[in-house]
mmCIF file of C-alpha atoms in Angstrom:
data_model
loop_
_atom_site.group_PDB
_atom_site.id
_atom_site.type_symbol
_atom_site.label_atom_id
_atom_site.label_comp_id
_atom_site.label_asym_id
_atom_site.label_seq_id
_atom_site.Cartn_x
_atom_site.Cartn_y
_atom_site.Cartn_z
ATOM 1 C CA MET J 747 -71.029 24.864 8.970
ATOM 2 C CA SER J 748 -70.359 21.931 11.332
ATOM 3 C CA ILE J 749 -67.060 21.303 13.109
ATOM 4 C CA GLU J 750 -66.530 18.180 11.026
ATOM 5 C CA ASN J 751 -67.015 20.073 7.766
ATOM 6 C CA ILE J 752 -64.635 22.827 8.887
ATOM 7 C CA TRP J 753 -62.028 20.196 9.794
ATOM 8 C CA GLN J 754 -62.421 18.455 6.450
ATOM 9 C CA ASP J 755 -62.278 21.746 4.525
ATOM 10 C CA GLU J 756 -59.046 22.602 6.288
ATOM 11 C CA ASN J 757 -57.528 19.194 5.480
ATOM 12 C CA ASN J 758 -58.701 19.446 1.841
ATOM 13 C CA GLY J 759 -56.808 22.698 1.456
ATOM 14 C CA GLN J 760 -59.856 24.709 0.383
ATOM 15 C CA ASP J 761 -59.671 28.532 0.460
ATOM 16 C CA ILE J 762 -60.800 29.304 3.987
ATOM 17 C CA ASP J 763 -60.099 32.562 5.773
ATOM 18 C CA LEU J 764 -57.651 31.447 8.497
ATOM 19 C CA VAL J 765 -58.601 34.244 10.859
ATOM 20 C CA THR J 766 -62.294 33.372 10.646
ATOM 21 C CA LEU J 767 -61.473 29.709 11.069
ATOM 22 C CA LEU J 768 -59.450 30.226 14.244
ATOM 23 C CA GLN J 769 -62.125 32.463 15.748
ATOM 24 C CA LYS J 770 -64.522 29.534 15.991
ATOM 25 C CA PRO J 771 -64.394 28.457 19.683
ATOM 26 C CA LYS J 772 -65.271 24.789 19.122
ATOM 27 C CA LEU J 773 -62.633 24.405 16.442
ATOM 28 C CA LEU J 774 -60.109 26.129 18.692
ATOM 29 C CA ASN J 775 -60.923 23.585 21.366
ATOM 30 C CA LEU J 776 -60.462 20.722 18.918
ATOM 31 C CA VAL J 777 -57.261 21.931 17.276
ATOM 32 C CA SER J 778 -55.348 24.206 19.656
ATOM 33 C CA HIS J 779 -56.196 22.123 22.707
ATOM 34 C CA HIS J 780 -56.599 18.828 20.906
ATOM 35 C CA PRO J 781 -57.338 16.165 23.584
ATOM 36 C CA LEU J 782 -55.973 13.410 21.343
ATOM 37 C CA GLU J 783 -52.591 15.136 21.282
ATOM 38 C CA LYS J 784 -52.607 15.406 25.078
ATOM 39 C CA LEU J 785 -53.564 11.744 25.432
ATOM 40 C CA LYS J 786 -50.794 10.658 23.071
ATOM 41 C CA LYS J 787 -48.229 12.781 24.918
ATOM 42 C CA ASN J 788 -49.246 11.302 28.286
ATOM 43 C CA LEU J 789 -49.169 7.796 26.840
ATOM 44 C CA LEU J 790 -45.549 8.429 25.844
ATOM 45 C CA ILE J 791 -44.759 9.638 29.367
ATOM 46 C CA ASN J 792 -46.469 6.518 30.714
ATOM 47 C CA ILE J 793 -44.299 4.343 28.459
ATOM 48 C CA ILE J 794 -41.083 6.065 29.583
ATOM 49 C CA TRP J 795 -41.920 5.675 33.285
ATOM 50 C CA GLY J 796 -43.022 2.090 32.707
ATOM 51 C CA SER J 797 -39.690 1.308 31.044
ATOM 52 C CA LEU J 798 -37.743 2.770 33.972
ATOM 53 C CA ILE J 799 -39.810 0.754 36.458
ATOM 54 C CA CYS J 800 -39.153 -2.440 34.472
ATOM 55 C CA ILE J 801 -35.414 -1.726 34.636
ATOM 56 C CA LEU J 802 -35.712 -1.347 38.421
ATOM 57 C CA TYR J 803 -37.493 -4.715 38.680
ATOM 58 C CA ILE J 804 -34.779 -6.377 36.601
ATOM 59 C CA PHE J 805 -32.117 -4.899 38.901
ATOM 60 C CA ILE J 806 -33.914 -6.269 41.986
ATOM 61 C CA ILE J 807 -34.260 -9.724 40.417
ATOM 62 C CA ILE J 808 -30.558 -9.862 39.518
ATOM 63 C CA HIS J 809 -29.139 -8.204 42.637
ATOM 64 C CA PHE J 810 -31.123 -9.967 45.348
ATOM 65 C CA GLN J 811 -30.620 -13.723 45.139
ATOM 66 C CA ILE J 812 -33.766 -14.597 47.086
ATOM 67 C CA TRP J 813 -35.911 -16.961 45.040
ATOM 68 C CA GLN J 814 -39.193 -15.978 46.731
ATOM 69 C CA VAL J 815 -38.537 -12.307 45.972
ATOM 70 C CA GLN J 816 -37.270 -13.111 42.476
ATOM 71 C CA LEU J 817 -40.422 -15.108 41.746
ATOM 72 C CA SER J 818 -42.833 -12.443 42.965
ATOM 73 C CA ILE J 819 -40.983 -9.568 41.297
ATOM 74 C CA SER J 820 -40.722 -11.573 38.059
ATOM 75 C CA ILE J 821 -44.517 -11.902 38.017
ATOM 76 C CA VAL J 822 -44.833 -8.152 38.619
ATOM 77 C CA LEU J 823 -42.272 -7.557 35.852
ATOM 78 C CA LEU J 824 -44.304 -9.647 33.389
ATOM 79 C CA PHE J 825 -47.391 -7.588 34.218
ATOM 80 C CA SER J 826 -45.399 -4.366 33.791
ATOM 81 C CA LEU J 827 -44.081 -5.511 30.411
ATOM 82 C CA TRP J 828 -47.622 -6.391 29.325
ATOM 83 C CA ALA J 829 -48.849 -2.968 30.509
ATOM 84 C CA LEU J 830 -45.962 -1.340 28.657
ATOM 85 C CA TYR J 831 -46.734 -3.264 25.474
ATOM 86 C CA THR J 832 -50.443 -2.399 25.536
ATOM 87 C CA ALA J 833 -49.612 1.271 26.202
ATOM 88 C CA PHE J 834 -47.290 1.215 23.180
ATOM 89 C CA LEU J 835 -50.082 -0.260 21.023
ATOM 90 C CA GLU J 836 -52.442 2.512 22.143
ATOM 91 C CA TYR J 837 -49.771 5.094 21.401
ATOM 92 C CA LYS J 838 -49.131 3.737 17.900
ATOM 93 C CA LYS J 839 -52.785 3.597 16.858
ATOM 94 C CA LEU J 840 -53.744 6.970 18.338
ATOM 95 C CA ASN J 841 -54.094 9.180 15.284
ATOM 96 C CA THR J 842 -53.948 12.877 16.177
ATOM 97 C CA ASN J 843 -54.191 13.990 12.537
ATOM 98 C CA VAL J 844 -57.659 12.880 11.525
ATOM 99 C CA SER J 845 -57.876 12.455 7.775
ATOM 100 C CA ALA J 846 -60.507 14.333 5.795
ATOM 101 C CA ASN J 847 -61.472 10.971 4.323
ATOM 102 C CA THR J 848 -62.289 9.601 7.770
ATOM 103 C CA ALA J 849 -65.404 10.605 9.669
ATOM 104 C CA LEU J 850 -64.168 12.796 12.506
ATOM 105 C CA LEU J 851 -66.895 11.715 14.911
ATOM 106 C CA GLN J 852 -66.278 7.985 14.377
ATOM 107 C CA GLU J 853 -62.528 8.452 14.752
ATOM 108 C CA MET J 854 -62.885 10.293 18.049
ATOM 109 C CA LYS J 855 -65.354 7.715 19.353
ATOM 110 C CA ARG J 856 -62.964 4.911 18.441
ATOM 111 C CA HIS J 857 -60.075 6.473 20.359
ATOM 112 C CA ASN J 858 -62.272 7.277 23.345
ATOM 113 C CA GLU J 859 -63.547 3.701 23.572
ATOM 114 C CA SER J 860 -60.091 2.182 23.021
ATOM 115 C CA ILE J 861 -58.279 4.228 25.682
ATOM 116 C CA THR J 862 -61.117 3.874 28.201
ATOM 117 C CA THR J 863 -61.134 0.091 27.746
ATOM 118 C CA TRP J 864 -57.333 0.003 28.062
ATOM 119 C CA LEU J 865 -57.423 1.901 31.360
ATOM 120 C CA ILE J 866 -60.185 -0.280 32.850
ATOM 121 C CA THR J 867 -58.417 -3.497 31.785
ATOM 122 C CA GLN J 868 -55.128 -2.363 33.332
ATOM 123 C CA GLN J 869 -56.819 -1.513 36.628
ATOM 124 C CA LYS J 870 -58.597 -4.885 36.805
ATOM 125 C CA VAL J 871 -55.504 -6.949 36.021
ATOM 126 C CA ALA J 872 -53.449 -4.896 38.484
ATOM 127 C CA LEU J 873 -55.745 -6.024 41.308
ATOM 128 C CA ILE J 874 -54.321 -9.534 40.854
ATOM 129 C CA ILE J 875 -50.740 -8.243 40.841
ATOM 130 C CA TYR J 876 -50.858 -5.923 43.853
ATOM 131 C CA PRO J 877 -50.933 -8.718 46.489
ATOM 132 C CA ILE J 878 -47.956 -10.434 44.817
ATOM 133 C CA SER J 879 -46.056 -7.159 44.648
ATOM 134 C CA ALA J 880 -46.833 -6.341 48.288
ATOM 135 C CA ALA J 881 -45.732 -9.816 49.444
ATOM 136 C CA GLY J 882 -42.500 -9.634 47.450
ATOM 137 C CA GLY J 883 -41.693 -6.190 48.804
ATOM 138 C CA PHE J 884 -42.486 -7.312 52.354
ATOM 139 C CA MET J 885 -40.134 -10.289 52.126
ATOM 140 C CA LEU J 886 -37.358 -8.215 50.580
ATOM 141 C CA VAL J 887 -37.554 -5.536 53.262
ATOM 142 C CA GLY J 888 -37.794 -8.217 55.960
ATOM 143 C CA VAL J 889 -34.690 -10.054 54.771
ATOM 144 C CA ILE J 890 -32.695 -6.839 54.417
ATOM 145 C CA GLY J 891 -33.858 -5.566 57.791
ATOM 146 C CA SER J 892 -33.365 -8.781 59.747
ATOM 147 C CA GLY J 893 -30.369 -10.132 57.865
ATOM 148 C CA LYS J 894 -31.971 -13.585 57.961
ATOM 149 C CA PRO J 895 -33.109 -15.910 55.144
ATOM 150 C CA VAL J 896 -36.775 -15.779 54.137
ATOM 151 C CA GLU J 897 -37.460 -19.209 55.670
ATOM 152 C CA VAL J 898 -36.192 -18.050 59.065
ATOM 153 C CA PHE J 899 -37.674 -14.573 58.856
ATOM 154 C CA MET J 900 -41.123 -15.855 57.816
ATOM 155 C CA SER J 901 -41.224 -18.685 60.372
ATOM 156 C CA LYS J 902 -42.654 -16.494 63.123
ATOM 157 C CA PRO J 903 -46.486 -16.250 63.366
ATOM 158 C CA PHE J 904 -46.219 -12.512 64.039
ATOM 159 C CA VAL J 905 -44.456 -12.006 60.715
ATOM 160 C CA ILE J 906 -47.116 -14.007 58.828
ATOM 161 C CA ILE J 907 -49.858 -11.893 60.408
ATOM 162 C CA SER J 908 -47.919 -8.722 59.561
ATOM 163 C CA LEU J 909 -47.639 -9.884 55.941
ATOM 164 C CA ILE J 910 -51.394 -10.471 55.695
ATOM 165 C CA ILE J 911 -52.149 -7.070 57.244
ATOM 166 C CA THR J 912 -49.655 -5.397 54.896
ATOM 167 C CA VAL J 913 -51.286 -6.950 51.842
ATOM 168 C CA ILE J 914 -54.787 -6.014 53.048
ATOM 169 C CA ILE J 915 -53.713 -2.401 53.588
ATOM 170 C CA LEU J 916 -51.508 -1.922 50.521
ATOM 171 C CA VAL J 917 -53.781 -3.451 47.863
ATOM 172 C CA PRO J 918 -56.601 -0.864 48.117
ATOM 173 C CA ILE J 919 -54.059 1.944 48.581
ATOM 174 C CA CYS J 920 -52.195 0.906 45.420
ATOM 175 C CA TYR J 921 -55.454 0.484 43.511
ATOM 176 C CA TYR J 922 -56.838 3.922 44.349
ATOM 177 C CA LEU J 923 -53.441 5.569 43.914
ATOM 178 C CA ALA J 924 -53.079 4.028 40.444
ATOM 179 C CA LYS J 925 -56.654 5.031 39.628
ATOM 180 C CA TRP J 926 -55.948 8.610 40.718
ATOM 181 C CA MET J 927 -52.760 8.702 38.642
ATOM 182 C CA CYS J 928 -54.609 7.411 35.566
ATOM 183 C CA ASN J 929 -57.334 9.981 36.078
ATOM 184 C CA TYR J 930 -54.713 12.715 36.515
ATOM 185 C CA SER J 931 -52.873 11.693 33.334
ATOM 186 C CA PHE J 932 -55.804 10.796 31.094
ATOM 187 C CA GLY J 933 -59.080 11.689 32.821
ATOM 188 C CA LYS J 934 -59.471 15.358 31.943
ATOM 189 C CA HIS J 935 -58.332 14.790 28.356
ATOM 190 C CA LEU J 936 -60.808 11.924 27.932
ATOM 191 C CA LYS J 937 -63.542 14.203 29.269
ATOM 192 C CA ALA J 938 -62.521 16.889 26.772
ATOM 193 C CA LEU J 939 -62.613 14.294 23.999
ATOM 194 C CA GLN J 940 -66.041 13.107 25.136
ATOM 195 C CA GLN J 941 -67.289 16.697 25.195
ATOM 196 C CA ASN J 942 -66.060 17.209 21.629
ATOM 197 C CA ILE J 943 -67.919 14.033 20.649
ATOM 198 C CA LYS J 944 -71.120 15.411 22.198
ATOM 199 C CA ASP J 945 -70.627 18.713 20.372
ATOM 200 C CA LEU J 946 -70.247 16.908 17.055
ATOM 201 C CA GLU J 947 -73.264 14.702 17.736
ATOM 202 C CA ALA J 948 -75.337 17.784 18.545
ATOM 203 C CA GLU J 949 -74.568 19.191 15.095
ATOM 204 C CA LYS J 950 -75.722 16.057 13.287
#
């Protein structure tokens, strides 16, 4: 009997020996260590952290009356809100209880493709935001550290060069750090999901 049939029999409430059912290693991998459940849990964690970060950005925008910083952080905030919204959409449509009326293989493929696309899109869009974020942070730290307005602080050629160097250094660091964090949160569970897909395809 295939994994999909076992899953459907369980959902249909047919008389199946529970002990025998749980002894099947592939089913144990699908149910007890369900990668979709792990992905949904980590999406929720992502949403919570994203919300806290958005609150921090709002505090910076309100507290520091520096229009250059407010503008740059506002752009970063808009990106963060978009990322938060798309994460919430993924969370809402991620169905961890696959219906017996829905093909298990197709459902798992759909979630795998959707989450993978979401992660890639976020990483690509973030590449546009990182320079803005780095510049805003640089100006904020510079104003706080020097006690001078942005116009005065940024008027020195050395400071302009330092800003460019900071952006060049921070952008790839932020990109690879974010990529590592995404892989840490979602990577292994996506791989488990993909392995389950291969197992189901092998039984077709």
